[in-house]
mmCIF file of C-alpha atoms in Angstrom:
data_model
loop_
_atom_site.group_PDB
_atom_site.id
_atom_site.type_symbol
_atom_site.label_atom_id
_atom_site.label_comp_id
_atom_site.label_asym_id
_atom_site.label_seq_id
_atom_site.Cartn_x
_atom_site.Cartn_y
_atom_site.Cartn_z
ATOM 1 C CA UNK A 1430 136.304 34.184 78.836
ATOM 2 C CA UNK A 1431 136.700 31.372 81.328
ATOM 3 C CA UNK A 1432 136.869 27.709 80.455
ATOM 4 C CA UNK A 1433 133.344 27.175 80.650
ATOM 5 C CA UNK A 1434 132.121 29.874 77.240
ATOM 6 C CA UNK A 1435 135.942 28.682 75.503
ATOM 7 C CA UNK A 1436 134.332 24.728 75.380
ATOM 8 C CA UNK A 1437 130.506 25.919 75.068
ATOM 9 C CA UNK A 1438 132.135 27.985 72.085
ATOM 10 C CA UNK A 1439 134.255 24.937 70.504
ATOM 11 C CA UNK A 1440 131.149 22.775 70.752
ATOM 12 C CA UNK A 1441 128.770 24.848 68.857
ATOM 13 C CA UNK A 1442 131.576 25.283 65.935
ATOM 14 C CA UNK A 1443 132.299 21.837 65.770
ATOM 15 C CA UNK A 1444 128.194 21.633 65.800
ATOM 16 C CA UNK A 1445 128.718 23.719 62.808
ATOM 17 C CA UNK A 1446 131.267 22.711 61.129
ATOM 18 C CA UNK A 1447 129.800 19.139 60.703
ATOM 19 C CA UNK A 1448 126.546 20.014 59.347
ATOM 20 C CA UNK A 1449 127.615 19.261 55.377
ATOM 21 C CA UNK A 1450 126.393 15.459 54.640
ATOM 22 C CA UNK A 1451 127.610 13.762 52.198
ATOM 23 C CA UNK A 1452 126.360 11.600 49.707
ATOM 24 C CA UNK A 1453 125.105 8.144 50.263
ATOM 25 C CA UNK A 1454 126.003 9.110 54.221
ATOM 26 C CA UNK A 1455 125.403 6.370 56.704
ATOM 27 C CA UNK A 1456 122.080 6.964 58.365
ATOM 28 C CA UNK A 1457 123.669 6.592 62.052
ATOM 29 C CA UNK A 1458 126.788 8.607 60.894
ATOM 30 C CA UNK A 1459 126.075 11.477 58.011
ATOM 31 C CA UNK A 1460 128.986 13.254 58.615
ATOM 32 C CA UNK A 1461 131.589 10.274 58.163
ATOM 33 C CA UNK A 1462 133.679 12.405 55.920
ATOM 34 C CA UNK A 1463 134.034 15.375 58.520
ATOM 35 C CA UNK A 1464 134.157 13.216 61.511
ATOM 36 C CA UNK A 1465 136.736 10.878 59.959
ATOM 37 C CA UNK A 1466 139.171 13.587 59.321
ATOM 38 C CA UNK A 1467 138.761 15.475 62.825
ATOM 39 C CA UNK A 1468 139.320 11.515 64.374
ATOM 40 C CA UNK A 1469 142.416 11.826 62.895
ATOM 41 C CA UNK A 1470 143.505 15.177 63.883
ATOM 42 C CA UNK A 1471 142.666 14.370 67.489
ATOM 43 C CA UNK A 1472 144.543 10.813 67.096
ATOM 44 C CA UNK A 1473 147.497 13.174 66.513
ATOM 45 C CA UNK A 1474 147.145 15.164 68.291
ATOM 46 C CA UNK A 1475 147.045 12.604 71.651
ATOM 47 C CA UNK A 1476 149.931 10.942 70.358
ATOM 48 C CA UNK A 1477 152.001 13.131 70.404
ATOM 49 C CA UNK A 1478 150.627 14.995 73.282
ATOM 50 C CA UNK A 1479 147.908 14.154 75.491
ATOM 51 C CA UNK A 1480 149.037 10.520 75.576
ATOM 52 C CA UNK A 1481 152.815 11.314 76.044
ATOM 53 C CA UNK A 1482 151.577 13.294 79.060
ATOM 54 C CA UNK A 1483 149.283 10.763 80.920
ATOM 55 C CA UNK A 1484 151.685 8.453 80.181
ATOM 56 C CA UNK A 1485 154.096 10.485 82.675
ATOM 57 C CA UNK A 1486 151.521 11.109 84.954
ATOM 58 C CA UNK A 1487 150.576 7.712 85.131
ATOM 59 C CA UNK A 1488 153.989 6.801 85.713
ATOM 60 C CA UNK A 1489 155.247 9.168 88.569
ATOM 61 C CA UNK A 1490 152.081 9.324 90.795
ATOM 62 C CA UNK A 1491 152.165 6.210 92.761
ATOM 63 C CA UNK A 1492 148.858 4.336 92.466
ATOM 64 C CA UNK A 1493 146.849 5.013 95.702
ATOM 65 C CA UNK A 1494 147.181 8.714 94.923
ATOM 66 C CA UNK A 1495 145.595 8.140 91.412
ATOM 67 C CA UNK A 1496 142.934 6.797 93.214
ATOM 68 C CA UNK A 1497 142.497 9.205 95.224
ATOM 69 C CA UNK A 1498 142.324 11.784 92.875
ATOM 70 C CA UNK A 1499 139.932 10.075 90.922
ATOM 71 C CA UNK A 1500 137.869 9.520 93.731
ATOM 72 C CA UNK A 1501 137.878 13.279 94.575
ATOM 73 C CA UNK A 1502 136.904 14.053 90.876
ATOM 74 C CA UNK A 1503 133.929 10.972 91.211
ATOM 75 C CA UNK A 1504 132.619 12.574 93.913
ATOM 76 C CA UNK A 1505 132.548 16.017 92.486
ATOM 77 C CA UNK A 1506 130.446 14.388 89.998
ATOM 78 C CA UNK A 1507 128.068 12.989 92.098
ATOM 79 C CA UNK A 1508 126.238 16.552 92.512
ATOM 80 C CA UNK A 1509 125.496 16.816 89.018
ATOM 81 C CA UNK A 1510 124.350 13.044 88.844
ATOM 82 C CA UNK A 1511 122.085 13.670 90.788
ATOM 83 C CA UNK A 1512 120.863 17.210 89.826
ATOM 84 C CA UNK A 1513 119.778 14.955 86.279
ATOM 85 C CA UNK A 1514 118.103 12.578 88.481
ATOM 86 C CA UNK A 1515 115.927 15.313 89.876
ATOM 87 C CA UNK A 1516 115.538 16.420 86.812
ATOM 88 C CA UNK A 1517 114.547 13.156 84.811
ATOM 89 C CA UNK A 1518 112.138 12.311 88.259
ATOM 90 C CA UNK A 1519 113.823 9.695 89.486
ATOM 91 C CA UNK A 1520 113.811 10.207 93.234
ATOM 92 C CA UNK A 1521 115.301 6.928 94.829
ATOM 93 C CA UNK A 1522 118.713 6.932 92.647
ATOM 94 C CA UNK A 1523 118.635 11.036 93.434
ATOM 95 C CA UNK A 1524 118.723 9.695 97.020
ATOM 96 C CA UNK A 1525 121.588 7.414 96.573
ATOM 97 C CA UNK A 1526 123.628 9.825 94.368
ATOM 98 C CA UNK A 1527 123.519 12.633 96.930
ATOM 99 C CA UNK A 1528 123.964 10.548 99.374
ATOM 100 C CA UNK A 1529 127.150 9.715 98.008
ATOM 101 C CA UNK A 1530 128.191 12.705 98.061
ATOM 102 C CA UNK A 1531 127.537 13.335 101.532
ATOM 103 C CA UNK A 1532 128.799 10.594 103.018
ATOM 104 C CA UNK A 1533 131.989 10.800 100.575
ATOM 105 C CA UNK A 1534 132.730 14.829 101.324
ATOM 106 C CA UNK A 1535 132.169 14.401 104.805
ATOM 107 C CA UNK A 1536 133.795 10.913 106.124
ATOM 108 C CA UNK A 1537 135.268 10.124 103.010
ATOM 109 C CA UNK A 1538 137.998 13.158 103.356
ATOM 110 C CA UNK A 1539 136.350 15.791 100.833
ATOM 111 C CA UNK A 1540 135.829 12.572 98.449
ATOM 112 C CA UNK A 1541 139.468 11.282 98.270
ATOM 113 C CA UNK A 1542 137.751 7.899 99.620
ATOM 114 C CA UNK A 1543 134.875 6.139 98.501
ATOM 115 C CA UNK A 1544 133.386 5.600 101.930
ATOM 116 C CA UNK A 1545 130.177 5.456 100.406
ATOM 117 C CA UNK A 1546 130.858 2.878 97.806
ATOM 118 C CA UNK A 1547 132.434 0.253 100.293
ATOM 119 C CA UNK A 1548 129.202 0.941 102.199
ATOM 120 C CA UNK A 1549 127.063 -0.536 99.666
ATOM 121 C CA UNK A 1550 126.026 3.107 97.716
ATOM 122 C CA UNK A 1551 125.962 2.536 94.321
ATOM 123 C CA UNK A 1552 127.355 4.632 91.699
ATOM 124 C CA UNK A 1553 125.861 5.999 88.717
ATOM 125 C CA UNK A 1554 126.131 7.650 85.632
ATOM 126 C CA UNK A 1555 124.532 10.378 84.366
ATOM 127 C CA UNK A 1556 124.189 13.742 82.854
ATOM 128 C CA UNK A 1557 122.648 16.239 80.948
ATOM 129 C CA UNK A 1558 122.713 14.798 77.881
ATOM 130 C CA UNK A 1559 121.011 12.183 79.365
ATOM 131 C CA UNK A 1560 118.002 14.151 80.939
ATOM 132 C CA UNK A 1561 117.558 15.720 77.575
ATOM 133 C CA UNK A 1562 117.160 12.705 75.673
ATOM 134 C CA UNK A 1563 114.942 11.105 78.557
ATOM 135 C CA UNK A 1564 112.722 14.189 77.724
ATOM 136 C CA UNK A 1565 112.407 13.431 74.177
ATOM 137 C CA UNK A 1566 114.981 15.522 73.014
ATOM 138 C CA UNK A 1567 115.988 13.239 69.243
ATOM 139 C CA UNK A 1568 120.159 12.745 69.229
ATOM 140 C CA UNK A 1569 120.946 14.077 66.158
ATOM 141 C CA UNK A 1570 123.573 12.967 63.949
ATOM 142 C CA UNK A 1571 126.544 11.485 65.477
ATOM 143 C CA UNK A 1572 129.774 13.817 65.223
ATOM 144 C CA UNK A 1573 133.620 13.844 66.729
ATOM 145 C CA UNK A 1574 134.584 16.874 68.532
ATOM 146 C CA UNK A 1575 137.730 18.367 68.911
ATOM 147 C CA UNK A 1576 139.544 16.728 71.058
ATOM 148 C CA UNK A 1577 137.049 15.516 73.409
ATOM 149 C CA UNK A 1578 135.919 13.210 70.905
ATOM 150 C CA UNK A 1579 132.107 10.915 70.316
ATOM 151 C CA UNK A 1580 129.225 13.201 70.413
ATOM 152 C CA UNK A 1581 126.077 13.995 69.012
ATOM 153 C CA UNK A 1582 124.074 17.304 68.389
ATOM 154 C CA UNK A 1583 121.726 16.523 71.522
ATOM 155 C CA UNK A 1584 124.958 15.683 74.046
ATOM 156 C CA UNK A 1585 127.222 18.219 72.622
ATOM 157 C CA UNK A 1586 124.676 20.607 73.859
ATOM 158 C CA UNK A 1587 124.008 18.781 77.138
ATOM 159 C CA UNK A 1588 128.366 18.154 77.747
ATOM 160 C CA UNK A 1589 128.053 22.454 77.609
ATOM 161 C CA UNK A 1590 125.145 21.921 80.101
ATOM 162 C CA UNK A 1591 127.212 19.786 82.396
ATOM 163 C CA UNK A 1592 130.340 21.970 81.674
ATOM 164 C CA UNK A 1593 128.561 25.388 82.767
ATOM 165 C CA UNK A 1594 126.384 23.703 85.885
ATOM 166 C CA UNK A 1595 130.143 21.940 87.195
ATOM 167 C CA UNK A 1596 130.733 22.860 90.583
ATOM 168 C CA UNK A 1597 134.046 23.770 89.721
ATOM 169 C CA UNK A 1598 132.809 26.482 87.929
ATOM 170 C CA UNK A 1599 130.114 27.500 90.584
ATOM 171 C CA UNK A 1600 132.353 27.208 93.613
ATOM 172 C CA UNK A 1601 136.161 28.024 92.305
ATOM 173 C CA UNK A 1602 136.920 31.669 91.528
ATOM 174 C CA UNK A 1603 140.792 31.889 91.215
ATOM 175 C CA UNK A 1604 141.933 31.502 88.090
ATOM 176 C CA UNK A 1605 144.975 29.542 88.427
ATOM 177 C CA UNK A 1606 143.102 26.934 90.617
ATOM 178 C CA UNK A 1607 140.087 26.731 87.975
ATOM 179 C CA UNK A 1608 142.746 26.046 84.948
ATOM 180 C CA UNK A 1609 144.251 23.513 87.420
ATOM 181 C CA UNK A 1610 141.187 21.320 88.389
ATOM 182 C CA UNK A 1611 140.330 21.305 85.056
ATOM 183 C CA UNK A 1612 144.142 20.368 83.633
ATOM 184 C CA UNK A 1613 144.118 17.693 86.253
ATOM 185 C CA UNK A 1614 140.876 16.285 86.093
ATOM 186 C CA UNK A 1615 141.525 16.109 82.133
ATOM 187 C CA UNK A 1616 144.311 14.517 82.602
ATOM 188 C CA UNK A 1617 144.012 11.913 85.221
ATOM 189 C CA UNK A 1618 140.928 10.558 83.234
ATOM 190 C CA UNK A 1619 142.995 10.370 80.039
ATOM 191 C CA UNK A 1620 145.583 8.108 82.129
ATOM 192 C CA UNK A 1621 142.443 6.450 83.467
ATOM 193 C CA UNK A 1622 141.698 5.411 79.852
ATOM 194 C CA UNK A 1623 145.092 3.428 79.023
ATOM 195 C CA UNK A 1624 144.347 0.022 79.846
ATOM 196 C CA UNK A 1625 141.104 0.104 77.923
ATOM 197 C CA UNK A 1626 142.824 1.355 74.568
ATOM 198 C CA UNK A 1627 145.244 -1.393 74.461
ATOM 199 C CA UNK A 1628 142.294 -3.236 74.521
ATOM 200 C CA UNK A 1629 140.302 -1.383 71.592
ATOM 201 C CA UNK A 1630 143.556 -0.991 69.697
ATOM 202 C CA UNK A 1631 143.123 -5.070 69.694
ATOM 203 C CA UNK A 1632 139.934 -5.614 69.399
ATOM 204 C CA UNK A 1633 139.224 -2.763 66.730
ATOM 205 C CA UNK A 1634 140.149 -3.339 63.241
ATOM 206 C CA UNK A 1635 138.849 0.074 62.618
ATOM 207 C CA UNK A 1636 139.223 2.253 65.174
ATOM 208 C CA UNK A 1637 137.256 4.852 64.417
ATOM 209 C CA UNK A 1638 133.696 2.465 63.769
ATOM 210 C CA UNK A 1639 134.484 0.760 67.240
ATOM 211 C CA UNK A 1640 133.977 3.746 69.426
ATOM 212 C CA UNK A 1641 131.443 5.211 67.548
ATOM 213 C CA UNK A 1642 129.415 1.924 67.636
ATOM 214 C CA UNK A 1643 130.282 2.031 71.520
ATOM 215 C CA UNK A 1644 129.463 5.503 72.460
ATOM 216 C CA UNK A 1645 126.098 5.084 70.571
ATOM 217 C CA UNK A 1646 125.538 1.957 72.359
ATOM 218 C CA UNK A 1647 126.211 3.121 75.533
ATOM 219 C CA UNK A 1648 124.233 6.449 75.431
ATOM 220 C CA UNK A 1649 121.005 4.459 74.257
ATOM 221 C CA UNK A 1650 121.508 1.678 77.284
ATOM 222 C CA UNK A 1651 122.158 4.949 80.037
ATOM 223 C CA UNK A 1652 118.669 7.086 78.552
ATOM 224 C CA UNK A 1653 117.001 3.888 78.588
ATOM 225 C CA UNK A 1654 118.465 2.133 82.147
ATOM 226 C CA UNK A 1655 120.351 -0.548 79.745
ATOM 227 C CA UNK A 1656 117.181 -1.740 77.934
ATOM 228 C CA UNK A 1657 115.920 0.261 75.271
ATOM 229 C CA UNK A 1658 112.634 -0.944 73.902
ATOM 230 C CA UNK A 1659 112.724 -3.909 70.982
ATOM 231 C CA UNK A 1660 113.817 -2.889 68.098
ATOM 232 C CA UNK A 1661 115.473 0.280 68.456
ATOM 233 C CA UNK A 1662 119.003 0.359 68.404
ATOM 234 C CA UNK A 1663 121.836 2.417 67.310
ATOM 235 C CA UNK A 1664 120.804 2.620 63.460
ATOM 236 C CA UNK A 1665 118.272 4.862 64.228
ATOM 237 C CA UNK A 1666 118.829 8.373 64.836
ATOM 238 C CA UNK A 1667 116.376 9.016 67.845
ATOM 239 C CA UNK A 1668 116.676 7.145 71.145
ATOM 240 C CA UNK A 1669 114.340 8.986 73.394
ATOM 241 C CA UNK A 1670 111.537 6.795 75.858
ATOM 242 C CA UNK A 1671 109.524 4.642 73.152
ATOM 243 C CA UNK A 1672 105.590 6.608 74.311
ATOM 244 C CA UNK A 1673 104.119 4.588 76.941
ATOM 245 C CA UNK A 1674 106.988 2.411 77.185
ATOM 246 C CA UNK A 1675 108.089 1.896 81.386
ATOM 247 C CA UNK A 1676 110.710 3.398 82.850
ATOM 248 C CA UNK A 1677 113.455 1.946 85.429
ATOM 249 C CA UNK A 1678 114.496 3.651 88.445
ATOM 250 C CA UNK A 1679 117.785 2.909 87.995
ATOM 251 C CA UNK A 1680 120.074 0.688 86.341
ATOM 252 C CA UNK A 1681 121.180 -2.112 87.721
ATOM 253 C CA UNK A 1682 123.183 -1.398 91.210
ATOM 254 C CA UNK A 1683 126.854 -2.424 91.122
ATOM 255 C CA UNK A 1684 128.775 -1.091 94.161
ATOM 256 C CA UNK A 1685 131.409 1.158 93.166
ATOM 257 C CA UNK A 1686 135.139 0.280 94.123
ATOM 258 C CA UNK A 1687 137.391 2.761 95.413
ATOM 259 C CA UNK A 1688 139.166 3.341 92.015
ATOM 260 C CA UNK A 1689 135.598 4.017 90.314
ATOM 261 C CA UNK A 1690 136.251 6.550 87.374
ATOM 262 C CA UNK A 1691 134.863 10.399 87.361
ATOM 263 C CA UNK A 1692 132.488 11.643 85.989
#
């Protein structure tokens, strides 16, 4: 069993696992009690590992090859982007996300360099989870994962989506390479991530409310191109297209810099 059916597996039992609510639950988060307790385990479990680790990494590898390896990782990500914007019918940003990838695998060094975002080419984030819940597909409740953290019942499903339609796991065949990619990519987004928690770790008097408030935030702005229609918001437990309501091509273009983060 490769990586790809080990997290497809974890996701569905964590799916599982979370489905007792509790009592006078919080409508956005009926599984507080669960998802409490597993934000703890994996708080513990990246302080004494994961963060010890990227920590190291951060510190040995010289800057310009962090951002070159996140650029390669970006740019591996820019397939899938925009396989979902096929997929959710939106041609022009399909154009631009492809492109991307083009221009970044072929001048751009196999993607160590974001030719394409110095040139003005935009980049973008999305997913499966995304394309689902453009399709109408309701959230679900909101749960923590295992390790990997926020998630819901609709992007748990569409993470295993992204996980199984990766590139990585289409193109690389040799084990020890797979593991590796993976291990890396993991990891140089988890060192990616330490100037933004010593900013949550300020700003947050609890922790665990902040990034759930943020991840919910942040999944209705990217379904609905960073407006979602009046009055929904992150309360409510469905935050598919409002019927009839119009939909953006994109969201607003911001060229992406050379350090840009993966996806």
């Amino acid at each position: 069993m490769n990586l790809r059916h080990c997290l497809a597996a974890l996701a569905l039992v964590a799916s599982i696992t979370g489905c007792a609510t509790t009592e006078n639950a919080n409508p956005r988060d009926p599984w507080e009690g669960y998802n409490r307790g597993m934000f703890q385990v994996n708080e513990t479990i990246d302080t004494v590992l994961i963060k010890p680790v990227a920590i190291s990494y951060d510190f040995i590898l010289p800057e310009p090859i962090r951002i070159l390896v996140t650029n390669f990782f970006s740019n591996i990500g820019d397939v899938m982007i925009g396989v979902n914007d096929l997929l959710q019918g939106r041609g022009e940003q399909a154009f631009n996300d492809l492109g991307r990838f083009v221009i970044n695998t072929t001048l751009g060094f196999g993607g160590l360099f974001d030719v394409a975002g110095n040139a003005g080419w935009y980049k973008n984030d999305n997913d499966f989870g995304v394309t689902f819940g453009r399709w109408g597909v309701p959230s679900g409740p909101y749960f923590v994962l295992p390790i990997l953290g926020p998630s819901n019942v609709r992007d748990t499903f569409g993470w295993a989506a992204d996980i199984a339609a990766s590139p990585i796991d289409l193109v690389v065949n040799d084990p020890t390479a797979y593991y590796t990619l993976w291990g890396v990519r993991f990891l140089n987004t988890r060192a990616n991530l330490l100037p933004a928690e010593k900013i949550i770790e300020e700003a947050a008097t609890d922790k665990y409310s902040y990034l759930r408030d943020a991840f919910m935030q942040n999944r209705l702005n990217l379904i609905h191109d960073g407006a979602p229609p009046p009055g929904l918001d992150t309360s409510e437990q469905t935050d598919e297209p409002a019927a009839g309501q119009p939909e953006k091509t994109s969201a607003e273009p911001k060229p992406a810099d050379v350090g840009a983060g993966t996806q």
